[in-house]
PDB file of C-alpha atoms in Angstrom:
ATOM      1  CA  MET A   1     -15.432 -22.482  -4.762  1.00 48.00           C
ATOM      2  CA  ILE A   2     -12.408 -24.625  -3.989  1.00 45.00           C
ATOM      3  CA  SER A   3     -10.638 -24.481  -0.645  1.00 49.00           C
ATOM      4  CA  THR A   4      -7.356 -26.192  -0.074  1.00 51.00           C
ATOM      5  CA  ALA A   5      -5.278 -26.645   3.010  1.00 46.00           C
ATOM      6  CA  ALA A   6      -1.886 -25.059   2.452  1.00 48.00           C
ATOM      7  CA  PRO A   7       0.485 -25.925   5.274  1.00 48.00           C
ATOM      8  CA  ALA A   8       3.375 -23.863   3.906  1.00 52.00           C
ATOM      9  CA  ARG A   9       5.486 -22.382   6.688  1.00 51.00           C
ATOM     10  CA  ALA A  10       8.287 -19.847   6.907  1.00 48.00           C
ATOM     11  CA  ALA A  11       9.653 -17.820   9.842  1.00 50.00           C
ATOM     12  CA  GLY A  12       6.906 -19.351  11.987  1.00 86.00           C
ATOM     13  CA  ALA A  13       4.092 -18.103   9.761  1.00 94.00           C
ATOM     14  CA  GLN A  14       1.620 -20.520   8.188  1.00 95.00           C
ATOM     15  CA  VAL A  15      -0.754 -20.398   5.232  1.00 96.00           C
ATOM     16  CA  VAL A  16      -4.000 -21.579   6.801  1.00 96.00           C
ATOM     17  CA  SER A  17      -6.121 -21.723   3.648  1.00 96.00           C
ATOM     18  CA  LEU A  18      -6.045 -20.915  -0.044  1.00 96.00           C
ATOM     19  CA  THR A  19      -9.532 -20.618  -1.562  1.00 97.00           C
ATOM     20  CA  HIS A  20     -10.493 -20.053  -5.194  1.00 96.00           C
ATOM     21  CA  LEU A  21     -13.351 -17.538  -5.321  1.00 97.00           C
ATOM     22  CA  ASP A  22     -13.880 -16.668  -8.983  1.00 94.00           C
ATOM     23  CA  GLN A  23     -11.863 -16.566 -12.209  1.00 94.00           C
ATOM     24  CA  ASN A  24      -8.442 -15.156 -11.208  1.00 96.00           C
ATOM     25  CA  LEU A  25      -9.560 -14.225  -7.661  1.00 97.00           C
ATOM     26  CA  TRP A  26      -8.536 -16.198  -4.581  1.00 97.00           C
ATOM     27  CA  ARG A  27      -8.470 -15.626  -0.844  1.00 97.00           C
ATOM     28  CA  VAL A  28      -5.461 -16.643   1.230  1.00 97.00           C
ATOM     29  CA  VAL A  29      -5.354 -16.627   5.029  1.00 98.00           C
ATOM     30  CA  VAL A  30      -1.984 -16.503   6.783  1.00 97.00           C
ATOM     31  CA  ARG A  31      -1.353 -17.026  10.483  1.00 97.00           C
ATOM     32  CA  SER A  32       1.162 -14.493  11.813  1.00 97.00           C
ATOM     33  CA  PRO A  33       3.165 -15.147  14.994  1.00 96.00           C
ATOM     34  CA  ALA A  34       4.035 -11.426  15.243  1.00 96.00           C
ATOM     35  CA  MET A  35       0.393 -10.376  14.910  1.00 94.00           C
ATOM     36  CA  GLY A  36      -0.945 -13.240  17.003  1.00 94.00           C
ATOM     37  CA  HIS A  37      -3.855 -14.027  14.686  1.00 95.00           C
ATOM     38  CA  ASP A  38      -4.854 -14.925  11.133  1.00 97.00           C
ATOM     39  CA  ILE A  39      -4.690 -12.284   8.384  1.00 97.00           C
ATOM     40  CA  PRO A  40      -6.886 -12.587   5.257  1.00 97.00           C
ATOM     41  CA  PHE A  41      -5.791 -11.402   1.831  1.00 97.00           C
ATOM     42  CA  LEU A  42      -7.445 -11.149  -1.540  1.00 97.00           C
ATOM     43  CA  LEU A  43      -5.196 -12.679  -4.153  1.00 98.00           C
ATOM     44  CA  LEU A  44      -5.155 -12.296  -7.927  1.00 98.00           C
ATOM     45  CA  ARG A  45      -3.299 -15.176  -9.596  1.00 97.00           C
ATOM     46  CA  PRO A  46      -2.387 -15.876 -13.208  1.00 96.00           C
ATOM     47  CA  ARG A  47      -4.879 -18.305 -14.702  1.00 91.00           C
ATOM     48  CA  THR A  48      -2.049 -20.036 -16.549  1.00 89.00           C
ATOM     49  CA  GLY A  49       1.687 -20.133 -15.962  1.00 87.00           C
ATOM     50  CA  ALA A  50       1.355 -19.278 -12.269  1.00 91.00           C
ATOM     51  CA  ALA A  51       4.479 -21.193 -11.262  1.00 94.00           C
ATOM     52  CA  GLY A  52       7.423 -18.817 -11.044  1.00 95.00           C
ATOM     53  CA  ALA A  53       5.320 -15.643 -11.253  1.00 97.00           C
ATOM     54  CA  PRO A  54       6.504 -12.598  -9.250  1.00 97.00           C
ATOM     55  CA  THR A  55       4.410 -10.883  -6.568  1.00 98.00           C
ATOM     56  CA  LEU A  56       2.967  -7.377  -6.184  1.00 98.00           C
ATOM     57  CA  TYR A  57       1.810  -6.386  -2.697  1.00 98.00           C
ATOM     58  CA  LEU A  58      -1.017  -3.895  -3.217  1.00 98.00           C
ATOM     59  CA  LEU A  59      -2.077  -2.098  -0.015  1.00 98.00           C
ATOM     60  CA  ASN A  60      -5.387  -0.344   0.654  1.00 97.00           C
ATOM     61  CA  GLY A  61      -5.823   3.077   2.262  1.00 97.00           C
ATOM     62  CA  ALA A  62      -6.609   4.165   5.816  1.00 97.00           C
ATOM     63  CA  GLY A  63      -9.515   1.728   6.159  1.00 96.00           C
ATOM     64  CA  GLY A  64      -7.299  -1.226   5.336  1.00 96.00           C
ATOM     65  CA  GLY A  65     -10.059  -2.553   3.103  1.00 92.00           C
ATOM     66  CA  GLU A  66     -12.114  -3.282   6.210  1.00 93.00           C
ATOM     67  CA  ASP A  67     -14.462  -0.380   5.431  1.00 90.00           C
ATOM     68  CA  GLY A  68     -15.416  -1.757   2.017  1.00 87.00           C
ATOM     69  CA  ALA A  69     -13.113   0.662   0.206  1.00 91.00           C
ATOM     70  CA  ASN A  70     -10.515  -1.500  -1.497  1.00 94.00           C
ATOM     71  CA  TRP A  71      -8.775  -2.034  -4.800  1.00 97.00           C
ATOM     72  CA  LEU A  72     -11.251  -4.628  -6.041  1.00 96.00           C
ATOM     73  CA  ALA A  73     -14.464  -2.856  -4.981  1.00 94.00           C
ATOM     74  CA  GLN A  74     -13.475   0.635  -6.163  1.00 95.00           C
ATOM     75  CA  THR A  75     -11.478  -0.165  -9.299  1.00 96.00           C
ATOM     76  CA  ASP A  76     -11.266  -2.694 -12.116  1.00 96.00           C
ATOM     77  CA  ALA A  77      -7.976  -4.087 -10.796  1.00 97.00           C
ATOM     78  CA  GLN A  78      -9.219  -7.671 -11.098  1.00 97.00           C
ATOM     79  CA  LYS A  79      -9.835  -7.182 -14.806  1.00 97.00           C
ATOM     80  CA  PHE A  80      -6.646  -5.174 -15.278  1.00 98.00           C
ATOM     81  CA  PHE A  81      -4.438  -7.941 -13.878  1.00 98.00           C
ATOM     82  CA  ASP A  82      -6.282 -10.789 -15.588  1.00 97.00           C
ATOM     83  CA  GLY A  83      -3.860 -12.181 -18.151  1.00 93.00           C
ATOM     84  CA  LYS A  84      -0.805 -10.656 -16.459  1.00 96.00           C
ATOM     85  CA  ARG A  85       1.754 -13.072 -15.046  1.00 96.00           C
ATOM     86  CA  VAL A  86       1.900 -11.714 -11.515  1.00 97.00           C
ATOM     87  CA  ASN A  87       0.466 -12.579  -8.099  1.00 98.00           C
ATOM     88  CA  VAL A  88      -1.302  -9.544  -6.597  1.00 98.00           C
ATOM     89  CA  VAL A  89      -1.657  -9.730  -2.809  1.00 98.00           C
ATOM     90  CA  ILE A  90      -4.151  -7.317  -1.171  1.00 98.00           C
ATOM     91  CA  PRO A  91      -4.524  -7.283   2.644  1.00 97.00           C
ATOM     92  CA  GLU A  92      -8.084  -7.199   3.980  1.00 97.00           C
ATOM     93  CA  LYS A  93      -6.927  -5.787   7.331  1.00 97.00           C
ATOM     94  CA  GLY A  94      -4.803  -2.899   8.587  1.00 97.00           C
ATOM     95  CA  ARG A  95      -7.157   0.015   9.226  1.00 97.00           C
ATOM     96  CA  GLY A  96      -5.421   2.986  10.799  1.00 98.00           C
ATOM     97  CA  SER A  97      -2.247   0.974  11.375  1.00 98.00           C
ATOM     98  CA  TYR A  98       0.141   2.578   8.845  1.00 98.00           C
ATOM     99  CA  TYR A  99       1.211  -1.042   8.228  1.00 98.00           C
ATOM    100  CA  THR A 100       3.970  -0.543  10.773  1.00 98.00           C
ATOM    101  CA  ASP A 101       5.129  -2.122  14.047  1.00 98.00           C
ATOM    102  CA  TRP A 102       3.464  -0.424  17.018  1.00 98.00           C
ATOM    103  CA  GLN A 103       5.448   0.261  20.184  1.00 97.00           C
ATOM    104  CA  SER A 104       2.609  -0.356  22.653  1.00 97.00           C
ATOM    105  CA  ALA A 105      -0.743  -2.102  22.736  1.00 97.00           C
ATOM    106  CA  ASP A 106      -3.701   0.085  21.830  1.00 98.00           C
ATOM    107  CA  SER A 107      -7.199  -0.324  23.237  1.00 97.00           C
ATOM    108  CA  LYS A 108      -8.707  -0.268  19.728  1.00 97.00           C
ATOM    109  CA  LEU A 109      -6.140  -2.088  17.581  1.00 97.00           C
ATOM    110  CA  GLY A 110      -4.169  -4.240  19.979  1.00 97.00           C
ATOM    111  CA  LYS A 111      -0.510  -4.205  18.988  1.00 97.00           C
ATOM    112  CA  PRO A 112      -0.171  -4.241  15.199  1.00 97.00           C
ATOM    113  CA  MET A 113       3.119  -5.653  13.908  1.00 98.00           C
ATOM    114  CA  TRP A 114       2.582  -5.189  10.219  1.00 98.00           C
ATOM    115  CA  GLN A 115       6.154  -4.312   9.304  1.00 98.00           C
ATOM    116  CA  THR A 116       7.486  -7.538  10.792  1.00 98.00           C
ATOM    117  CA  PHE A 117       4.680  -9.525   9.220  1.00 98.00           C
ATOM    118  CA  LEU A 118       4.902  -8.012   5.741  1.00 98.00           C
ATOM    119  CA  THR A 119       8.689  -7.936   5.431  1.00 98.00           C
ATOM    120  CA  LYS A 120       9.789 -11.061   7.345  1.00 97.00           C
ATOM    121  CA  GLU A 121       6.964 -13.531   7.889  1.00 97.00           C
ATOM    122  CA  LEU A 122       4.725 -13.223   4.860  1.00 97.00           C
ATOM    123  CA  PRO A 123       6.983 -13.169   1.756  1.00 97.00           C
ATOM    124  CA  PRO A 124       8.740 -16.508   2.277  1.00 96.00           C
ATOM    125  CA  VAL A 125       5.587 -18.367   3.264  1.00 96.00           C
ATOM    126  CA  LEU A 126       3.658 -16.980   0.277  1.00 96.00           C
ATOM    127  CA  ASP A 127       6.564 -17.703  -2.067  1.00 96.00           C
ATOM    128  CA  ALA A 128       6.410 -21.334  -0.944  1.00 95.00           C
ATOM    129  CA  ALA A 129       2.613 -21.611  -1.152  1.00 95.00           C
ATOM    130  CA  LEU A 130       2.354 -19.950  -4.579  1.00 96.00           C
ATOM    131  CA  ASN A 131       5.613 -21.297  -6.013  1.00 96.00           C
ATOM    132  CA  SER A 132       6.496 -17.723  -6.923  1.00 96.00           C
ATOM    133  CA  SER A 133       9.749 -16.326  -8.296  1.00 96.00           C
ATOM    134  CA  GLY A 134      10.706 -14.514  -5.073  1.00 96.00           C
ATOM    135  CA  ARG A 135      10.732 -11.164  -6.880  1.00 97.00           C
ATOM    136  CA  ASN A 136       8.488  -8.584  -5.243  1.00 98.00           C
ATOM    137  CA  ALA A 137       7.074  -5.084  -5.711  1.00 98.00           C
ATOM    138  CA  ILE A 138       4.830  -3.006  -3.455  1.00 98.00           C
ATOM    139  CA  ALA A 139       2.309  -0.225  -4.066  1.00 98.00           C
ATOM    140  CA  GLY A 140      -0.108   1.722  -1.887  1.00 98.00           C
ATOM    141  CA  LEU A 141      -2.344   4.760  -1.743  1.00 98.00           C
ATOM    142  CA  SER A 142      -3.031   7.514   0.774  1.00 98.00           C
ATOM    143  CA  MET A 143      -2.052   6.118   4.224  1.00 98.00           C
ATOM    144  CA  SER A 144      -0.313   3.132   2.652  1.00 98.00           C
ATOM    145  CA  GLY A 145       1.385   5.440   0.156  1.00 98.00           C
ATOM    146  CA  THR A 146       3.509   6.385   3.158  1.00 98.00           C
ATOM    147  CA  SER A 147       3.695   2.794   4.384  1.00 98.00           C
ATOM    148  CA  VAL A 148       5.138   1.318   1.191  1.00 98.00           C
ATOM    149  CA  LEU A 149       8.082   3.714   1.362  1.00 98.00           C
ATOM    150  CA  ASN A 150       8.752   2.827   4.999  1.00 98.00           C
ATOM    151  CA  LEU A 151       8.454  -0.900   4.316  1.00 98.00           C
ATOM    152  CA  ALA A 152      11.001  -0.635   1.506  1.00 98.00           C
ATOM    153  CA  ILE A 153      13.333   1.370   3.742  1.00 98.00           C
ATOM    154  CA  ALA A 154      13.019  -1.232   6.505  1.00 98.00           C
ATOM    155  CA  ALA A 155      13.728  -4.149   4.160  1.00 97.00           C
ATOM    156  CA  PRO A 156      16.302  -3.083   1.553  1.00 96.00           C
ATOM    157  CA  GLY A 157      16.268  -5.327  -1.487  1.00 95.00           C
ATOM    158  CA  LEU A 158      12.902  -6.932  -0.774  1.00 97.00           C
ATOM    159  CA  TYR A 159      10.952  -4.853  -3.312  1.00 97.00           C
ATOM    160  CA  ARG A 160      12.186  -4.307  -6.855  1.00 96.00           C
ATOM    161  CA  THR A 161       9.690  -1.449  -7.357  1.00 97.00           C
ATOM    162  CA  VAL A 162       7.930   0.833  -4.853  1.00 98.00           C
ATOM    163  CA  ALA A 163       4.909   2.853  -6.024  1.00 98.00           C
ATOM    164  CA  SER A 164       3.324   5.496  -3.794  1.00 98.00           C
ATOM    165  CA  TYR A 165       0.064   7.119  -4.885  1.00 98.00           C
ATOM    166  CA  SER A 166      -1.025  10.218  -2.919  1.00 98.00           C
ATOM    167  CA  GLY A 167       1.134   9.303   0.067  1.00 97.00           C
ATOM    168  CA  CYS A 168       2.928  11.734   2.362  1.00 97.00           C
ATOM    169  CA  ALA A 169       6.617  11.078   3.028  1.00 97.00           C
ATOM    170  CA  LEU A 170       6.946  13.811   5.675  1.00 97.00           C
ATOM    171  CA  THR A 171       5.821  12.244   8.951  1.00 97.00           C
ATOM    172  CA  SER A 172       8.104  13.650  11.654  1.00 97.00           C
ATOM    173  CA  THR A 173       7.434  17.389  11.276  1.00 96.00           C
ATOM    174  CA  PRO A 174       4.774  18.886  13.570  1.00 96.00           C
ATOM    175  CA  GLU A 175       2.406  19.086  10.609  1.00 96.00           C
ATOM    176  CA  GLY A 176       3.255  15.543   9.551  1.00 96.00           C
ATOM    177  CA  GLN A 177       2.727  14.180  13.043  1.00 97.00           C
ATOM    178  CA  ALA A 178      -0.615  15.938  13.300  1.00 97.00           C
ATOM    179  CA  ALA A 179      -1.734  14.470   9.978  1.00 97.00           C
ATOM    180  CA  VAL A 180      -0.659  10.940  10.920  1.00 98.00           C
ATOM    181  CA  ARG A 181      -2.387  11.166  14.295  1.00 98.00           C
ATOM    182  CA  GLY A 182      -5.538  12.427  12.624  1.00 97.00           C
ATOM    183  CA  ILE A 183      -5.572   9.628  10.043  1.00 97.00           C
ATOM    184  CA  VAL A 184      -5.008   6.940  12.690  1.00 98.00           C
ATOM    185  CA  TYR A 185      -7.766   8.308  14.920  1.00 98.00           C
ATOM    186  CA  THR A 186     -10.259   8.885  12.110  1.00 96.00           C
ATOM    187  CA  ALA A 187      -9.756   5.398  10.667  1.00 97.00           C
ATOM    188  CA  SER A 188      -9.694   3.402  13.897  1.00 97.00           C
ATOM    189  CA  SER A 189     -10.154   5.656  16.966  1.00 97.00           C
ATOM    190  CA  ALA A 190      -6.660   4.488  17.957  1.00 98.00           C
ATOM    191  CA  ASP A 191      -3.905   6.627  19.497  1.00 98.00           C
ATOM    192  CA  ALA A 192      -0.797   7.075  17.342  1.00 98.00           C
ATOM    193  CA  THR A 193       1.237   7.620  20.522  1.00 98.00           C
ATOM    194  CA  ASN A 194       1.014   3.836  20.858  1.00 98.00           C
ATOM    195  CA  MET A 195       2.374   3.560  17.331  1.00 98.00           C
ATOM    196  CA  TRP A 196       5.457   5.793  17.244  1.00 98.00           C
ATOM    197  CA  GLY A 197       5.451   7.409  20.692  1.00 98.00           C
ATOM    198  CA  GLY A 198       5.164  10.995  21.844  1.00 97.00           C
ATOM    199  CA  PRO A 199       6.175  14.018  19.743  1.00 96.00           C
ATOM    200  CA  ALA A 200       9.876  13.735  20.669  1.00 97.00           C
ATOM    201  CA  SER A 201      10.116   9.962  20.144  1.00 98.00           C
ATOM    202  CA  PRO A 202      12.869   8.978  17.683  1.00 98.00           C
ATOM    203  CA  ALA A 203      10.439   6.520  16.074  1.00 98.00           C
ATOM    204  CA  TRP A 204       8.837   9.397  14.180  1.00 98.00           C
ATOM    205  CA  ARG A 205      12.145  10.178  12.508  1.00 98.00           C
ATOM    206  CA  ARG A 206      12.876   6.484  11.876  1.00 97.00           C
ATOM    207  CA  ASN A 207       9.541   6.244  10.069  1.00 98.00           C
ATOM    208  CA  ASP A 208       9.919   9.416   8.020  1.00 98.00           C
ATOM    209  CA  PRO A 209      10.611   8.360   4.406  1.00 98.00           C
ATOM    210  CA  TYR A 210      11.906  11.808   3.516  1.00 98.00           C
ATOM    211  CA  LEU A 211      14.618  11.636   6.187  1.00 98.00           C
ATOM    212  CA  ASN A 212      15.510   8.056   5.278  1.00 98.00           C
ATOM    213  CA  ALA A 213      15.205   8.357   1.511  1.00 98.00           C
ATOM    214  CA  ALA A 214      18.804   7.232   0.914  1.00 98.00           C
ATOM    215  CA  LYS A 215      17.772   3.709   1.934  1.00 97.00           C
ATOM    216  CA  LEU A 216      15.494   3.509  -1.102  1.00 98.00           C
ATOM    217  CA  ARG A 217      18.494   3.327  -3.403  1.00 97.00           C
ATOM    218  CA  GLY A 218      18.355   0.199  -5.515  1.00 95.00           C
ATOM    219  CA  SER A 219      14.564   0.077  -5.884  1.00 95.00           C
ATOM    220  CA  ARG A 220      12.641   1.535  -8.799  1.00 96.00           C
ATOM    221  CA  ILE A 221      10.422   4.292  -7.394  1.00 98.00           C
ATOM    222  CA  TYR A 222       7.158   5.741  -8.662  1.00 98.00           C
ATOM    223  CA  LEU A 223       5.535   8.747  -6.973  1.00 98.00           C
ATOM    224  CA  SER A 224       2.298  10.461  -7.909  1.00 98.00           C
ATOM    225  CA  SER A 225      -0.202  12.990  -6.600  1.00 98.00           C
ATOM    226  CA  GLY A 226      -2.930  15.172  -8.021  1.00 98.00           C
ATOM    227  CA  SER A 227      -3.078  18.879  -7.292  1.00 98.00           C
ATOM    228  CA  GLY A 228      -6.346  18.888  -5.332  1.00 97.00           C
ATOM    229  CA  LEU A 229      -8.193  20.795  -8.045  1.00 98.00           C
ATOM    230  CA  PRO A 230     -11.291  19.056  -9.466  1.00 97.00           C
ATOM    231  CA  GLY A 231     -10.554  16.940 -12.500  1.00 96.00           C
ATOM    232  CA  ARG A 232     -12.128  14.489 -14.903  1.00 96.00           C
ATOM    233  CA  TYR A 233     -13.461  12.159 -12.210  1.00 97.00           C
ATOM    234  CA  ASP A 234     -14.963  14.827  -9.974  1.00 95.00           C
ATOM    235  CA  THR A 235     -18.410  14.729 -11.546  1.00 95.00           C
ATOM    236  CA  PRO A 236     -21.552  12.737 -10.607  1.00 94.00           C
ATOM    237  CA  GLN A 237     -21.194  10.586 -13.729  1.00 93.00           C
ATOM    238  CA  ALA A 238     -17.537   9.697 -13.190  1.00 93.00           C
ATOM    239  CA  GLN A 239     -17.307   8.881  -9.481  1.00 91.00           C
ATOM    240  CA  ALA A 240     -16.038   5.459  -8.404  1.00 89.00           C
ATOM    241  CA  PRO A 241     -18.438   2.937  -6.817  1.00 88.00           C
ATOM    242  CA  GLY A 242     -19.012   3.707  -3.138  1.00 86.00           C
ATOM    243  CA  ALA A 243     -17.494   7.192  -3.437  1.00 88.00           C
ATOM    244  CA  PRO A 244     -18.456   9.843  -0.861  1.00 90.00           C
ATOM    245  CA  PRO A 245     -20.864  12.645  -1.800  1.00 94.00           C
ATOM    246  CA  LEU A 246     -19.411  14.688  -4.628  1.00 94.00           C
ATOM    247  CA  ALA A 247     -19.088  17.809  -2.473  1.00 95.00           C
ATOM    248  CA  ASP A 248     -16.946  15.856   0.011  1.00 94.00           C
ATOM    249  CA  GLN A 249     -14.838  14.374  -2.777  1.00 94.00           C
ATOM    250  CA  ILE A 250     -14.132  17.844  -4.141  1.00 95.00           C
ATOM    251  CA  LEU A 251     -13.726  19.785  -0.880  1.00 96.00           C
ATOM    252  CA  VAL A 252     -12.269  17.234   1.546  1.00 95.00           C
ATOM    253  CA  GLY A 253     -10.580  15.145  -1.127  1.00 95.00           C
ATOM    254  CA  GLY A 254      -9.213  18.273  -2.730  1.00 95.00           C
ATOM    255  CA  ALA A 255      -7.713  19.533   0.510  1.00 96.00           C
ATOM    256  CA  LEU A 256      -6.157  16.142   1.280  1.00 96.00           C
ATOM    257  CA  GLU A 257      -4.654  15.841  -2.170  1.00 97.00           C
ATOM    258  CA  SER A 258      -3.274  19.365  -2.044  1.00 97.00           C
ATOM    259  CA  ALA A 259      -1.456  18.471   1.184  1.00 96.00           C
ATOM    260  CA  VAL A 260       0.016  15.235  -0.167  1.00 97.00           C
ATOM    261  CA  ARG A 261       1.042  17.066  -3.339  1.00 98.00           C
ATOM    262  CA  TYR A 262       3.400  19.170  -1.224  1.00 97.00           C
ATOM    263  CA  CYS A 263       4.768  15.983   0.376  1.00 97.00           C
ATOM    264  CA  THR A 264       5.244  14.319  -2.997  1.00 98.00           C
ATOM    265  CA  GLU A 265       7.062  17.310  -4.462  1.00 98.00           C
ATOM    266  CA  ARG A 266       9.384  17.433  -1.455  1.00 98.00           C
ATOM    267  CA  MET A 267      10.089  13.700  -1.660  1.00 98.00           C
ATOM    268  CA  ALA A 268      10.772  13.904  -5.381  1.00 98.00           C
ATOM    269  CA  ALA A 269      13.213  16.771  -4.789  1.00 98.00           C
ATOM    270  CA  ARG A 270      14.959  14.795  -2.048  1.00 98.00           C
ATOM    271  CA  LEU A 271      15.408  11.794  -4.324  1.00 98.00           C
ATOM    272  CA  ARG A 272      16.890  14.060  -6.999  1.00 98.00           C
ATOM    273  CA  GLU A 273      19.343  15.466  -4.429  1.00 98.00           C
ATOM    274  CA  LEU A 274      20.411  11.911  -3.636  1.00 98.00           C
ATOM    275  CA  ASN A 275      20.648  10.959  -7.339  1.00 98.00           C
ATOM    276  CA  ILE A 276      18.079   8.203  -6.799  1.00 97.00           C
ATOM    277  CA  PRO A 277      16.024   7.748  -9.982  1.00 96.00           C
ATOM    278  CA  ALA A 278      12.253   8.046  -9.647  1.00 97.00           C
ATOM    279  CA  ARG A 279       9.318   8.361 -11.995  1.00 97.00           C
ATOM    280  CA  VAL A 280       7.120  11.203 -10.758  1.00 98.00           C
ATOM    281  CA  HIS A 281       3.676  12.049 -12.083  1.00 98.00           C
ATOM    282  CA  LEU A 282       2.155  15.339 -10.906  1.00 98.00           C
ATOM    283  CA  PRO A 283      -0.954  16.131 -12.961  1.00 98.00           C
ATOM    284  CA  ALA A 284      -2.520  19.571 -12.840  1.00 98.00           C
ATOM    285  CA  THR A 285      -5.817  18.310 -11.394  1.00 98.00           C
ATOM    286  CA  GLY A 286      -7.133  15.427  -9.298  1.00 97.00           C
ATOM    287  CA  THR A 287      -8.583  14.833  -5.843  1.00 97.00           C
ATOM    288  CA  HIS A 288      -7.938  12.193  -3.187  1.00 97.00           C
ATOM    289  CA  SER A 289     -10.156   9.556  -4.769  1.00 96.00           C
ATOM    290  CA  TRP A 290     -10.171   6.073  -6.255  1.00 97.00           C
ATOM    291  CA  ASN A 291     -10.481   6.689  -9.986  1.00 97.00           C
ATOM    292  CA  TYR A 292      -7.249   8.680  -9.939  1.00 98.00           C
ATOM    293  CA  TRP A 293      -5.510   5.898  -7.982  1.00 98.00           C
ATOM    294  CA  ARG A 294      -6.748   3.353 -10.519  1.00 98.00           C
ATOM    295  CA  ASP A 295      -5.183   5.423 -13.285  1.00 98.00           C
ATOM    296  CA  GLU A 296      -1.919   5.699 -11.352  1.00 98.00           C
ATOM    297  CA  LEU A 297      -1.772   1.934 -10.805  1.00 98.00           C
ATOM    298  CA  GLU A 298      -2.150   1.395 -14.527  1.00 98.00           C
ATOM    299  CA  ARG A 299       0.297   4.196 -15.351  1.00 98.00           C
ATOM    300  CA  SER A 300       2.909   2.769 -12.978  1.00 98.00           C
ATOM    301  CA  TRP A 301       2.471  -0.829 -14.104  1.00 98.00           C
ATOM    302  CA  PRO A 302       5.243  -0.717 -16.760  1.00 96.00           C
ATOM    303  CA  ALA A 303       7.740   0.400 -14.088  1.00 95.00           C
ATOM    304  CA  ILE A 304       6.464  -2.235 -11.662  1.00 97.00           C
ATOM    305  CA  ALA A 305       6.613  -4.955 -14.304  1.00 96.00           C
ATOM    306  CA  ALA A 306      10.119  -3.923 -15.379  1.00 95.00           C
ATOM    307  CA  GLY A 307      11.309  -4.201 -11.793  1.00 95.00           C
ATOM    308  CA  LEU A 308       9.705  -7.610 -11.374  1.00 95.00           C
ATOM    309  CA  ARG A 309      11.449  -8.837 -14.522  1.00 90.00           C
ATOM    310  CA  SER A 310      14.870  -7.478 -13.600  1.00 76.00           C
TER     311      SER A 310
END
């Protein structure tokens, strides 16, 4: 294990450490002025030719990776990206935060400022530390499948490709607000009123990707969702490591995926209305679970890579 001091700075942020863990896997810790503390990331780097490589920000779900459910533990992402000339940056924090800027401090989460951190503080300081190309893409699942759309809307031009797997773009409707509040509370016991305000707060509409879809123009977009019906991975033999009991994966995961399927179809239709190109994958089966998200990451990789090359 090799740890190196990395005093790269940008916009007040600072890379505190860059540690080689194993093969193409590193850990980087970045101090965020907006967040007021250090944020750890898992980092996949090219073993050769790292200088000038682009960067993919790959966000975890509602647990933020803090609950042990993350891209490296539940999928073979480390192996998939080995040999690919890209930096893959995976936050190890963010549970229940929607990776957004919160309006007020919360007794459970403090005052998350993820949007400021991810769009303004982090990219330039990582570009300097990794000697990257400055070309970025972003992808996320479930909770962060909503977040990646909002982050791209908030920072036009920052991400060449945006990939949302099983994310819901409808957040300001009564049903959308209820779902967001439920996800925040279930993941962190926090109160989403501290995030985007009360039901009539304009912040809900500002953070509704469906309403703000026109601001995605210029990015390559990939959307996907299963139907909620059991599929190839909803068997005891095919579950991902650390998956919930199979009955929960089928019943709870099926209901969740059915709901986000409606969101994904609506978002895809909205993008068509706006003449914004998007690749949309809507298979006939699939629950809200990791093996499907692994497949979608691999399926979307050509679009992500094309954007990073452009």
